[in-house]
PDB file of C-alpha atoms in Angstrom:
ATOM      1  CA  MET A 853      91.537  91.198  53.988  1.00  0.00           C
ATOM      2  CA  ASP A 854      94.093  89.364  51.650  1.00  0.00           C
ATOM      3  CA  HIS A 855      96.209  87.476  53.855  1.00  0.00           C
ATOM      4  CA  SER A 856      98.647  86.852  50.976  1.00  0.00           C
ATOM      5  CA  THR A 857      99.887  90.634  51.117  1.00  0.00           C
ATOM      6  CA  SER A 858      99.922  90.847  54.730  1.00  0.00           C
ATOM      7  CA  ASP A 859     103.166  92.059  56.500  1.00  0.00           C
ATOM      8  CA  CYS A 860     102.488  90.143  59.567  1.00  0.00           C
ATOM      9  CA  GLN A 861     104.500  86.926  60.035  1.00  0.00           C
ATOM     10  CA  LEU A 862     104.581  84.076  62.643  1.00  0.00           C
ATOM     11  CA  ASN A 863     107.748  83.308  64.209  1.00  0.00           C
ATOM     12  CA  PRO A 864     107.062  79.911  65.986  1.00  0.00           C
ATOM     13  CA  GLY A 865     110.936  79.925  67.304  1.00  0.00           C
ATOM     14  CA  LYS A 866     110.208  82.518  69.758  1.00  0.00           C
ATOM     15  CA  VAL A 867     107.010  80.914  71.414  1.00  0.00           C
ATOM     16  CA  ASP A 868     107.484  79.895  75.164  1.00  0.00           C
ATOM     17  CA  TYR A 869     105.485  76.920  75.885  1.00  0.00           C
ATOM     18  CA  GLU A 870     107.107  76.229  79.348  1.00  0.00           C
ATOM     19  CA  PHE A 871     103.745  77.654  81.242  1.00  0.00           C
ATOM     20  CA  GLU A 872     101.214  75.816  79.338  1.00  0.00           C
ATOM     21  CA  SER A 873      99.280  73.493  81.435  1.00  0.00           C
ATOM     22  CA  ASN A 874      95.567  72.718  82.523  1.00  0.00           C
ATOM     23  CA  GLU A 875      96.140  73.721  85.968  1.00  0.00           C
ATOM     24  CA  VAL A 876      94.123  76.396  87.456  1.00  0.00           C
ATOM     25  CA  PRO A 877      96.463  79.276  88.874  1.00  0.00           C
ATOM     26  CA  GLU A 878      96.216  80.293  92.407  1.00  0.00           C
ATOM     27  CA  PRO A 879      94.158  83.381  92.875  1.00  0.00           C
ATOM     28  CA  LEU A 880      95.945  86.639  93.281  1.00  0.00           C
ATOM     29  CA  SER A 881      94.219  87.568  96.376  1.00  0.00           C
ATOM     30  CA  VAL A 882      91.886  85.652  98.851  1.00  0.00           C
ATOM     31  CA  VAL A 883      88.377  87.429  99.711  1.00  0.00           C
ATOM     32  CA  ASP A 884      86.623  86.568 102.723  1.00  0.00           C
ATOM     33  CA  ASP A 885      83.510  84.625 101.504  1.00  0.00           C
ATOM     34  CA  GLU A 886      81.162  87.025 103.112  1.00  0.00           C
ATOM     35  CA  LEU A 887      82.392  89.819 100.679  1.00  0.00           C
ATOM     36  CA  VAL A 888      82.362  87.772  97.587  1.00  0.00           C
ATOM     37  CA  PRO A 889      78.992  88.532  95.554  1.00  0.00           C
ATOM     38  CA  LYS A 890      76.322  85.725  95.135  1.00  0.00           C
ATOM     39  CA  VAL A 891      73.623  85.321  92.574  1.00  0.00           C
ATOM     40  CA  GLY A 892      70.460  86.784  93.858  1.00  0.00           C
ATOM     41  CA  MET A 893      71.669  89.266  96.294  1.00  0.00           C
ATOM     42  CA  THR A 894      69.591  92.325  97.042  1.00  0.00           C
ATOM     43  CA  PHE A 895      70.309  95.306  98.532  1.00  0.00           C
ATOM     44  CA  THR A 896      68.086  97.995 100.328  1.00  0.00           C
ATOM     45  CA  THR A 897      69.755 100.983  98.668  1.00  0.00           C
ATOM     46  CA  PHE A 898      71.804 101.938  95.740  1.00  0.00           C
ATOM     47  CA  GLU A 899      74.287 103.177  98.308  1.00  0.00           C
ATOM     48  CA  ASP A 900      74.452 100.023 100.234  1.00  0.00           C
ATOM     49  CA  ALA A 901      74.962  98.173  96.841  1.00  0.00           C
ATOM     50  CA  GLY A 902      77.649 100.524  95.948  1.00  0.00           C
ATOM     51  CA  LYS A 903      79.446 100.348  99.319  1.00  0.00           C
ATOM     52  CA  PHE A 904      79.329  96.436  99.220  1.00  0.00           C
ATOM     53  CA  TYR A 905      80.853  96.187  95.748  1.00  0.00           C
ATOM     54  CA  ARG A 906      83.437  98.674  96.826  1.00  0.00           C
ATOM     55  CA  ASN A 907      84.477  96.615  99.775  1.00  0.00           C
ATOM     56  CA  TYR A 908      84.458  93.661  97.498  1.00  0.00           C
ATOM     57  CA  ALA A 909      86.539  95.239  94.857  1.00  0.00           C
ATOM     58  CA  LYS A 910      88.971  96.856  97.417  1.00  0.00           C
ATOM     59  CA  ALA A 911      89.505  93.189  99.064  1.00  0.00           C
ATOM     60  CA  ALA A 912      89.946  91.659  95.640  1.00  0.00           C
ATOM     61  CA  GLY A 913      92.457  94.307  94.536  1.00  0.00           C
ATOM     62  CA  PHE A 914      90.577  96.414  91.950  1.00  0.00           C
ATOM     63  CA  SER A 915      88.067  99.418  92.006  1.00  0.00           C
ATOM     64  CA  THR A 916      84.658  99.749  90.553  1.00  0.00           C
ATOM     65  CA  ARG A 917      82.569 102.544  88.813  1.00  0.00           C
ATOM     66  CA  VAL A 918      78.997 103.015  88.155  1.00  0.00           C
ATOM     67  CA  ARG A 919      78.739 102.498  84.202  1.00  0.00           C
ATOM     68  CA  CYS A 920      75.104 103.373  83.885  1.00  0.00           C
ATOM     69  CA  THR A 921      72.048 104.419  85.817  1.00  0.00           C
ATOM     70  CA  ASN A 922      68.552 103.582  84.422  1.00  0.00           C
ATOM     71  CA  ARG A 923      65.933 106.135  86.123  1.00  0.00           C
ATOM     72  CA  LYS A 924      62.216 106.675  85.772  1.00  0.00           C
ATOM     73  CA  GLY A 925      61.728 110.289  86.514  1.00  0.00           C
ATOM     74  CA  ASN A 926      63.757 111.292  89.309  1.00  0.00           C
ATOM     75  CA  GLU A 927      63.623 107.735  90.512  1.00  0.00           C
ATOM     76  CA  ILE A 928      66.917 105.353  90.211  1.00  0.00           C
ATOM     77  CA  LYS A 929      65.609 101.967  88.853  1.00  0.00           C
ATOM     78  CA  ASN A 930      68.653 100.148  88.023  1.00  0.00           C
ATOM     79  CA  GLN A 931      72.305 100.758  88.122  1.00  0.00           C
ATOM     80  CA  LEU A 932      75.400  98.563  86.524  1.00  0.00           C
ATOM     81  CA  ILE A 933      78.546  98.627  88.626  1.00  0.00           C
ATOM     82  CA  THR A 934      81.592  97.416  86.624  1.00  0.00           C
ATOM     83  CA  CYS A 935      85.155  97.223  87.219  1.00  0.00           C
ATOM     84  CA  SER A 936      86.939 100.607  86.606  1.00  0.00           C
ATOM     85  CA  ARG A 937      88.977  99.021  83.847  1.00  0.00           C
ATOM     86  CA  GLU A 938      86.262  97.450  81.864  1.00  0.00           C
ATOM     87  CA  GLY A 939      87.091  97.564  78.265  1.00  0.00           C
ATOM     88  CA  LYS A 940      90.817  98.350  78.767  1.00  0.00           C
TER      89      LYS A 940
END
């Protein structure tokens, strides 16, 4: 792209610096620690995992979906659960 012919121009006069800081904002919702996913968690069934993540997502204020499922024959081997707004 040739930047010398770009129609895009910056207007530094309209930048609002009022809210810039290094402070971490307060979370939008407080989720009970027992609902928060932890590294290394295991589930007996895929249904249990789905239920856990649906409950966590509901408490945190978002929803989930199954992005992909890996199978070997008729048996599910792995399932990726993501935020329903992933990529948007």
